[in-house]
Amino acid sequence: MSSLFTRRKTDLVKGFAILFMYIHHFYLDPSRYEGFPIYFFLGEEFVNKVAVFMKICVAMFMFLSGYGMYLSAQKKQGEHALALYSIKRYIKLIFSFFFIFWLVQLIFYPTMRWRKIYGTSLDSLGYFLIDMFGLAHLFHTPTYLGTWWYISLISLVIFTFPILFRLFDQRVWLYMVIIVLIQWIEPVKDLEYVRYLPAFSFGMLFARYHFVDYFHRKIEQSPHSKWLFGALMGFGCILCFYFRSVPNIPIGLKDGLIVSYIISFIVLFIPDFKIGVELGKRSMSMFLTHTLVRTTFFKEFSYGFYDAGLNLLVFTLVTYMIALAIDEMKVKCGYDRFVDRLIKRI
């Protein structure tokens, strides 16, 4: 039986996630756009609150990683195969990062930003190499772009995935209980790795039990109530906004539950329209480069259209075109083929 959670649906969810990330980064608080006259059709305070909620974008990517990695790992037999899978997964991730890292360093070399970030001391080369491997956030060393912190998080998840998978696969409900309980442990719960484990683990859980496909079959059995069920779930997405502000529940657990719900809604009821899918396909390159435009070098352009919605629209278009050019460059110069061959040789 074919799954409703197709590659196109995954890209659609990524498309929503990257848009959520842009809203979060643009309007998280007034300090982000201080000095720029901006009109907020929905009201500045409301947009700020929505932008705070959109932090769930990270948990959405983590959920998708858990979902996809679990399905891939299911096909592997033995500890060696699992370890090999993690190595290949990391190589694919880090080589995608290498390309953009070096491209950014070369294009913006004349600005001498590298000297400001890494310094010119004996430690500078070490800082540069740590940042190149996406581990600056993990080691608390200087990084060229603050948003590259996610590479440290997903790298750590990939490194530990064989252990997580075995624990999950052998004692799934005990594993889930432990993941939930550690969200209350101080100061462990404040570590990003721990905070985003629920979202990653819910992704594995949904992959194991095919929850989205199960819900889809139930909905299809009552076609007359499909739109009513979709409307109710859509209203539930609004309630998620308020649920995230409920006190005394760890944010990692709330985000894990929220993104499981919202991603299910997107897959079940949102058509995989071309623009959303295309944004999802380019989401990695858009994520890795968008801060260069938003704040580092072109802040006046990014916030200079006087309207909150227009700022986001233009910014999304520009960063999409940059990501498209980068991805096409990787294909044309044979970089992607080189990475694929390297992975096959391992």
CSV table of C-alpha atoms in Angstrom, one decimal:
chain,number,residue,atom,x,y,z
A,1,MET,CA,0.0,0.0,0.0
A,2,SER,CA,1.4,3.4,-1.0
A,3,SER,CA,1.9,6.0,1.7
A,4,LEU,CA,0.2,9.4,1.7
A,5,PHE,CA,3.5,10.8,3.1
A,6,THR,CA,5.2,11.1,-0.3
A,7,ARG,CA,8.4,12.9,-1.3
A,8,ARG,CA,6.3,15.8,-2.6
A,9,LYS,CA,4.3,16.0,0.7
A,10,THR,CA,7.6,16.0,2.6
A,11,ASP,CA,8.8,18.9,0.4
A,12,LEU,CA,5.5,20.7,0.9
A,13,VAL,CA,6.0,20.5,4.7
A,14,LYS,CA,9.5,21.8,4.3
A,15,GLY,CA,8.1,24.6,2.3
A,16,PHE,CA,5.8,25.6,5.1
A,17,ALA,CA,8.7,25.2,7.6
A,18,ILE,CA,11.0,27.6,5.7
A,19,LEU,CA,8.2,30.2,5.5
A,20,PHE,CA,7.6,29.8,9.3
A,21,MET,CA,11.3,30.3,9.8
A,22,TYR,CA,11.3,33.5,7.8
A,23,ILE,CA,8.4,34.9,9.8
A,24,HIS,CA,10.1,33.9,13.0
A,25,HIS,CA,13.4,35.5,12.1
A,26,PHE,CA,11.8,38.6,10.6
A,27,TYR,CA,9.4,39.6,13.3
A,28,LEU,CA,10.3,37.8,16.5
A,29,ASP,CA,10.5,41.1,18.4
A,30,PRO,CA,10.7,44.8,17.5
A,31,SER,CA,14.5,44.9,17.9
A,32,ARG,CA,14.7,42.9,14.6
A,33,TYR,CA,13.4,45.7,12.6
A,34,GLU,CA,14.2,48.7,14.8
A,35,GLY,CA,14.6,51.9,12.7
A,36,PHE,CA,12.5,50.6,9.8
A,37,PRO,CA,8.9,52.0,9.4
A,38,ILE,CA,6.8,48.9,8.8
A,39,TYR,CA,3.0,48.6,8.4
A,40,PHE,CA,1.5,45.5,10.1
A,41,PHE,CA,-2.0,44.8,8.6
A,42,LEU,CA,-2.7,42.4,11.5
A,43,GLY,CA,-1.1,44.5,14.1
A,44,GLU,CA,2.5,44.6,15.3
A,45,GLU,CA,1.9,42.8,18.6
A,46,PHE,CA,-0.1,40.0,17.1
A,47,VAL,CA,2.5,39.5,14.4
A,48,ASN,CA,5.3,39.4,17.0
A,49,LYS,CA,3.3,36.6,18.9
A,50,VAL,CA,2.8,34.6,15.7
A,51,ALA,CA,6.5,35.0,14.9
A,52,VAL,CA,7.4,33.6,18.3
A,53,PHE,CA,5.1,30.6,17.7
A,54,MET,CA,6.8,30.0,14.3
A,55,LYS,CA,9.9,28.8,16.2
A,56,ILE,CA,8.2,25.4,15.6
A,57,CYS,CA,10.0,25.4,12.2
A,58,VAL,CA,13.0,23.7,13.8
A,59,ALA,CA,10.9,21.0,15.4
A,60,MET,CA,9.2,20.5,12.0
A,61,PHE,CA,12.5,19.8,10.3
A,62,MET,CA,13.4,17.5,13.2
A,63,PHE,CA,10.1,15.6,12.9
A,64,LEU,CA,10.8,15.0,9.2
A,65,SER,CA,14.3,13.9,9.9
A,66,GLY,CA,13.1,11.3,12.5
A,67,TYR,CA,10.4,10.1,10.0
A,68,GLY,CA,12.7,9.7,7.1
A,69,MET,CA,15.7,8.3,9.0
A,70,TYR,CA,13.5,5.7,10.7
A,71,LEU,CA,12.1,4.4,7.4
A,72,SER,CA,15.6,4.2,6.0
A,73,ALA,CA,17.1,2.5,9.0
A,74,GLN,CA,14.3,-0.2,9.0
A,75,LYS,CA,15.9,-1.5,5.9
A,76,LYS,CA,19.3,-1.9,7.5
A,77,GLN,CA,20.4,-5.2,9.2
A,78,GLY,CA,22.9,-5.1,12.0
A,79,GLU,CA,24.8,-2.5,14.0
A,80,HIS,CA,27.4,-2.1,11.3
A,81,ALA,CA,24.7,-1.3,8.7
A,82,LEU,CA,23.2,1.3,11.0
A,83,ALA,CA,26.5,2.9,11.7
A,84,LEU,CA,27.3,3.0,8.0
A,85,TYR,CA,23.9,4.6,7.3
A,86,SER,CA,24.7,7.4,9.9
A,87,ILE,CA,28.1,8.0,8.3
A,88,LYS,CA,26.6,8.3,4.8
A,89,ARG,CA,23.8,10.6,6.1
A,90,TYR,CA,26.4,12.9,7.8
A,91,ILE,CA,28.5,13.0,4.6
A,92,LYS,CA,25.5,14.0,2.5
A,93,LEU,CA,24.6,16.7,5.0
A,94,ILE,CA,28.1,18.1,5.6
A,95,PHE,CA,29.1,18.1,1.9
A,96,SER,CA,26.0,20.1,1.1
A,97,PHE,CA,27.1,22.5,3.9
A,98,PHE,CA,30.7,22.6,2.6
A,99,PHE,CA,29.6,23.9,-0.8
A,100,ILE,CA,27.7,26.8,0.7
A,101,PHE,CA,30.3,27.5,3.4
A,102,TRP,CA,33.1,27.9,0.9
A,103,LEU,CA,31.0,29.8,-1.6
A,104,VAL,CA,30.0,32.3,1.1
A,105,GLN,CA,33.6,32.6,2.3
A,106,LEU,CA,34.8,33.3,-1.3
A,107,ILE,CA,32.1,35.7,-2.3
A,108,PHE,CA,32.3,37.8,0.8
A,109,TYR,CA,36.0,37.5,1.4
A,110,PRO,CA,36.6,41.2,0.4
A,111,THR,CA,34.4,42.3,3.3
A,112,MET,CA,36.9,40.8,5.7
A,113,ARG,CA,34.0,39.4,7.8
A,114,TRP,CA,36.1,36.3,8.3
A,115,ARG,CA,38.7,38.3,10.2
A,116,LYS,CA,36.0,39.8,12.5
A,117,ILE,CA,34.5,36.3,13.2
A,118,TYR,CA,37.5,34.0,13.5
A,119,GLY,CA,40.2,36.6,14.4
A,120,THR,CA,43.9,36.4,13.4
A,121,SER,CA,45.3,34.5,16.4
A,122,LEU,CA,46.7,31.0,16.5
A,123,ASP,CA,43.3,29.7,17.3
A,124,SER,CA,41.7,31.2,14.2
A,125,LEU,CA,42.3,28.2,11.9
A,126,GLY,CA,40.8,25.9,14.5
A,127,TYR,CA,37.7,28.1,14.7
A,128,PHE,CA,37.5,28.2,10.9
A,129,LEU,CA,37.6,24.4,10.6
A,130,ILE,CA,35.1,23.8,13.4
A,131,ASP,CA,32.7,26.2,11.7
A,132,MET,CA,33.3,24.5,8.4
A,133,PHE,CA,32.1,21.2,9.8
A,134,GLY,CA,29.1,22.9,11.3
A,135,LEU,CA,30.1,22.3,14.9
A,136,ALA,CA,30.7,25.8,16.1
A,137,HIS,CA,27.5,25.9,18.1
A,138,LEU,CA,28.4,22.5,19.7
A,139,PHE,CA,31.8,23.7,20.8
A,140,HIS,CA,30.8,27.3,21.5
A,141,THR,CA,33.3,28.7,19.1
A,142,PRO,CA,32.8,31.6,16.6
A,143,THR,CA,30.6,31.0,13.6
A,144,TYR,CA,30.2,33.0,10.4
A,145,LEU,CA,26.4,32.9,10.6
A,146,GLY,CA,24.4,32.3,13.8
A,147,THR,CA,21.7,30.4,12.0
A,148,TRP,CA,24.2,27.7,11.1
A,149,TRP,CA,23.7,26.4,14.7
A,150,TYR,CA,21.2,23.8,13.3
A,151,ILE,CA,24.0,21.9,11.6
A,152,SER,CA,25.5,21.2,15.1
A,153,LEU,CA,22.1,19.9,16.3
A,154,ILE,CA,21.3,17.6,13.3
A,155,SER,CA,24.9,16.4,13.2
A,156,LEU,CA,24.7,15.3,16.8
A,157,VAL,CA,21.4,13.6,16.1
A,158,ILE,CA,22.9,11.7,13.2
A,159,PHE,CA,25.9,10.7,15.2
A,160,THR,CA,23.7,9.2,18.0
A,161,PHE,CA,21.0,7.9,15.7
A,162,PRO,CA,22.1,4.2,15.8
A,163,ILE,CA,21.6,4.3,19.6
A,164,LEU,CA,18.3,6.1,19.4
A,165,PHE,CA,17.0,3.8,16.7
A,166,ARG,CA,17.9,0.6,18.7
A,167,LEU,CA,16.4,1.9,21.9
A,168,PHE,CA,13.3,3.0,20.1
A,169,ASP,CA,12.9,-0.1,18.0
A,170,GLN,CA,13.3,-2.5,20.9
A,171,ARG,CA,11.3,-0.7,23.6
A,172,VAL,CA,9.3,1.9,21.7
A,173,TRP,CA,6.9,3.0,24.5
A,174,LEU,CA,9.5,2.9,27.2
A,175,TYR,CA,11.7,5.0,25.0
A,176,MET,CA,8.9,7.6,24.4
A,177,VAL,CA,8.2,7.8,28.2
A,178,ILE,CA,11.9,8.4,28.9
A,179,ILE,CA,12.1,11.1,26.1
A,180,VAL,CA,9.1,12.8,27.7
A,181,LEU,CA,10.3,12.6,31.3
A,182,ILE,CA,13.8,14.0,30.6
A,183,GLN,CA,12.1,17.2,29.4
A,184,TRP,CA,11.5,18.0,33.1
A,185,ILE,CA,15.1,17.4,34.2
A,186,GLU,CA,17.1,20.5,35.0
A,187,PRO,CA,19.4,21.6,33.4
A,188,VAL,CA,19.3,18.8,30.8
A,189,LYS,CA,16.0,20.0,29.3
A,190,ASP,CA,17.7,23.3,28.2
A,191,LEU,CA,20.1,21.5,25.9
A,192,GLU,CA,18.9,21.8,22.3
A,193,TYR,CA,19.6,18.2,21.7
A,194,VAL,CA,17.2,17.2,24.5
A,195,ARG,CA,14.7,19.9,23.6
A,196,TYR,CA,14.3,18.6,20.0
A,197,LEU,CA,14.4,14.9,20.8
A,198,PRO,CA,10.6,14.7,21.2
A,199,ALA,CA,9.9,16.1,17.7
A,200,PHE,CA,12.5,13.7,16.2
A,201,SER,CA,11.1,10.8,18.2
A,202,PHE,CA,7.5,11.6,17.3
A,203,GLY,CA,8.7,11.5,13.7
A,204,MET,CA,10.0,8.0,14.2
A,205,LEU,CA,6.7,7.0,16.0
A,206,PHE,CA,4.6,8.3,13.1
A,207,ALA,CA,6.8,6.4,10.6
A,208,ARG,CA,6.6,3.2,12.6
A,209,TYR,CA,2.9,3.1,13.0
A,210,HIS,CA,1.9,5.0,9.8
A,211,PHE,CA,-0.5,7.2,11.8
A,212,VAL,CA,-1.0,9.7,8.9
A,213,ASP,CA,-2.0,6.9,6.5
A,214,TYR,CA,-4.3,5.4,9.2
A,215,PHE,CA,-6.1,8.8,9.7
A,216,HIS,CA,-6.4,9.1,5.9
A,217,ARG,CA,-8.1,5.7,5.6
A,218,LYS,CA,-10.5,6.6,8.4
A,219,ILE,CA,-11.3,9.9,6.7
A,220,GLU,CA,-11.8,8.3,3.3
A,221,GLN,CA,-14.4,5.9,4.9
A,222,SER,CA,-16.6,8.9,5.6
A,223,PRO,CA,-16.1,11.2,2.5
A,224,HIS,CA,-19.1,13.3,3.4
A,225,SER,CA,-17.5,14.3,6.7
A,226,LYS,CA,-14.0,14.9,5.1
A,227,TRP,CA,-14.3,18.7,4.9
A,228,LEU,CA,-15.9,18.9,8.4
A,229,PHE,CA,-13.0,16.9,9.8
A,230,GLY,CA,-10.5,19.1,7.9
A,231,ALA,CA,-12.2,22.3,9.2
A,232,LEU,CA,-12.0,20.9,12.8
A,233,MET,CA,-8.3,20.0,12.4
A,234,GLY,CA,-7.7,23.5,10.9
A,235,PHE,CA,-9.3,25.0,14.0
A,236,GLY,CA,-7.0,22.8,16.0
A,237,CYS,CA,-4.0,24.3,14.4
A,238,ILE,CA,-5.2,27.7,15.7
A,239,LEU,CA,-5.5,26.1,19.2
A,240,CYS,CA,-1.9,25.0,18.9
A,241,PHE,CA,-0.9,28.6,19.0
A,242,TYR,CA,-2.4,29.0,22.4
A,243,PHE,CA,-1.3,25.5,23.6
A,244,ARG,CA,2.4,26.6,23.1
A,245,SER,CA,1.9,29.3,25.7
A,246,VAL,CA,0.5,27.0,28.4
A,247,PRO,CA,2.9,27.1,31.4
A,248,ASN,CA,4.5,24.2,33.2
A,249,ILE,CA,4.8,22.0,30.1
A,250,PRO,CA,8.3,21.7,28.7
A,251,ILE,CA,8.7,23.6,25.4
A,252,GLY,CA,10.3,20.5,23.7
A,253,LEU,CA,7.3,18.4,24.5
A,254,LYS,CA,4.8,21.1,23.4
A,255,ASP,CA,6.7,21.6,20.1
A,256,GLY,CA,6.9,17.8,19.5
A,257,LEU,CA,3.1,17.5,19.9
A,258,ILE,CA,2.3,20.6,17.9
A,259,VAL,CA,4.4,19.8,14.9
A,260,SER,CA,3.0,16.2,14.9
A,261,TYR,CA,-0.4,17.7,14.6
A,262,ILE,CA,0.3,20.5,12.1
A,263,ILE,CA,2.4,18.2,9.8
A,264,SER,CA,-0.5,15.7,9.9
A,265,PHE,CA,-2.9,18.4,8.9
A,266,ILE,CA,-0.7,19.6,6.0
A,267,VAL,CA,-0.2,16.1,4.6
A,268,LEU,CA,-3.9,15.2,5.0
A,269,PHE,CA,-5.6,18.3,3.8
A,270,ILE,CA,-3.2,20.7,2.0
A,271,PRO,CA,-2.7,19.9,-1.8
A,272,ASP,CA,1.0,19.6,-2.7
A,273,PHE,CA,0.9,22.8,-4.7
A,274,LYS,CA,3.9,23.6,-6.9
A,275,ILE,CA,5.2,26.7,-5.1
A,276,GLY,CA,5.2,25.0,-1.7
A,277,VAL,CA,6.9,21.9,-3.0
A,278,GLU,CA,9.5,24.0,-4.8
A,279,LEU,CA,10.3,26.0,-1.7
A,280,GLY,CA,10.7,22.7,0.2
A,281,LYS,CA,13.2,21.4,-2.4
A,282,ARG,CA,15.3,24.5,-1.9
A,283,SER,CA,14.8,24.8,1.8
A,284,MET,CA,18.3,23.7,2.8
A,285,SER,CA,20.0,26.2,0.7
A,286,MET,CA,17.5,28.9,1.6
A,287,PHE,CA,18.1,28.2,5.3
A,288,LEU,CA,21.9,28.3,5.0
A,289,THR,CA,22.1,31.6,3.1
A,290,HIS,CA,19.0,33.7,4.1
A,291,THR,CA,20.7,35.4,7.1
A,292,LEU,CA,23.3,36.9,4.7
A,293,VAL,CA,20.5,38.8,3.1
A,294,ARG,CA,18.2,39.4,6.1
A,295,THR,CA,20.8,41.0,8.4
A,296,THR,CA,24.5,40.4,7.6
A,297,PHE,CA,24.8,42.4,4.4
A,298,PHE,CA,21.4,43.5,3.1
A,299,LYS,CA,19.2,44.4,6.0
A,300,GLU,CA,18.1,47.7,4.5
A,301,PHE,CA,16.8,45.8,1.5
A,302,SER,CA,15.2,43.1,3.5
A,303,TYR,CA,13.2,45.4,5.7
A,304,GLY,CA,12.9,48.3,3.3
A,305,PHE,CA,9.5,47.8,1.6
A,306,TYR,CA,7.4,49.4,4.4
A,307,ASP,CA,4.9,46.5,4.7
A,308,ALA,CA,5.4,43.4,6.8
A,309,GLY,CA,3.9,41.1,4.2
A,310,LEU,CA,5.7,42.7,1.2
A,311,ASN,CA,9.0,42.4,3.0
A,312,LEU,CA,8.5,38.6,3.4
A,313,LEU,CA,7.3,38.2,-0.2
A,314,VAL,CA,10.3,39.9,-1.7
A,315,PHE,CA,12.7,38.3,0.7
A,316,THR,CA,11.3,34.8,-0.1
A,317,LEU,CA,11.6,35.4,-3.8
A,318,VAL,CA,15.1,36.7,-3.6
A,319,THR,CA,16.4,33.9,-1.3
A,320,TYR,CA,14.6,31.3,-3.4
A,321,MET,CA,16.4,32.5,-6.5
A,322,ILE,CA,19.8,32.5,-4.7
A,323,ALA,CA,19.1,28.9,-3.5
A,324,LEU,CA,18.0,27.8,-7.0
A,325,ALA,CA,21.3,29.3,-8.4
A,326,ILE,CA,23.4,27.5,-5.8
A,327,ASP,CA,21.6,24.1,-6.3
A,328,GLU,CA,21.9,24.4,-10.1
A,329,MET,CA,25.6,25.3,-9.7
A,330,LYS,CA,26.1,22.1,-7.7
A,331,VAL,CA,24.5,20.0,-10.4
A,332,LYS,CA,26.3,21.7,-13.3
A,333,CYS,CA,29.8,21.5,-11.8
A,334,GLY,CA,29.3,17.8,-10.9
A,335,TYR,CA,29.4,18.4,-7.2
A,336,ASP,CA,26.3,16.4,-6.4
A,337,ARG,CA,27.5,13.5,-8.6
A,338,PHE,CA,30.8,13.6,-6.7
A,339,VAL,CA,29.1,13.4,-3.4
A,340,ASP,CA,26.8,10.5,-4.6
A,341,ARG,CA,29.8,8.6,-5.8
A,342,LEU,CA,31.7,9.2,-2.5
A,343,ILE,CA,28.7,7.8,-0.6
A,344,LYS,CA,28.4,4.8,-2.8
A,345,ARG,CA,32.1,3.9,-2.2
A,346,ILE,CA,31.7,3.8,1.6
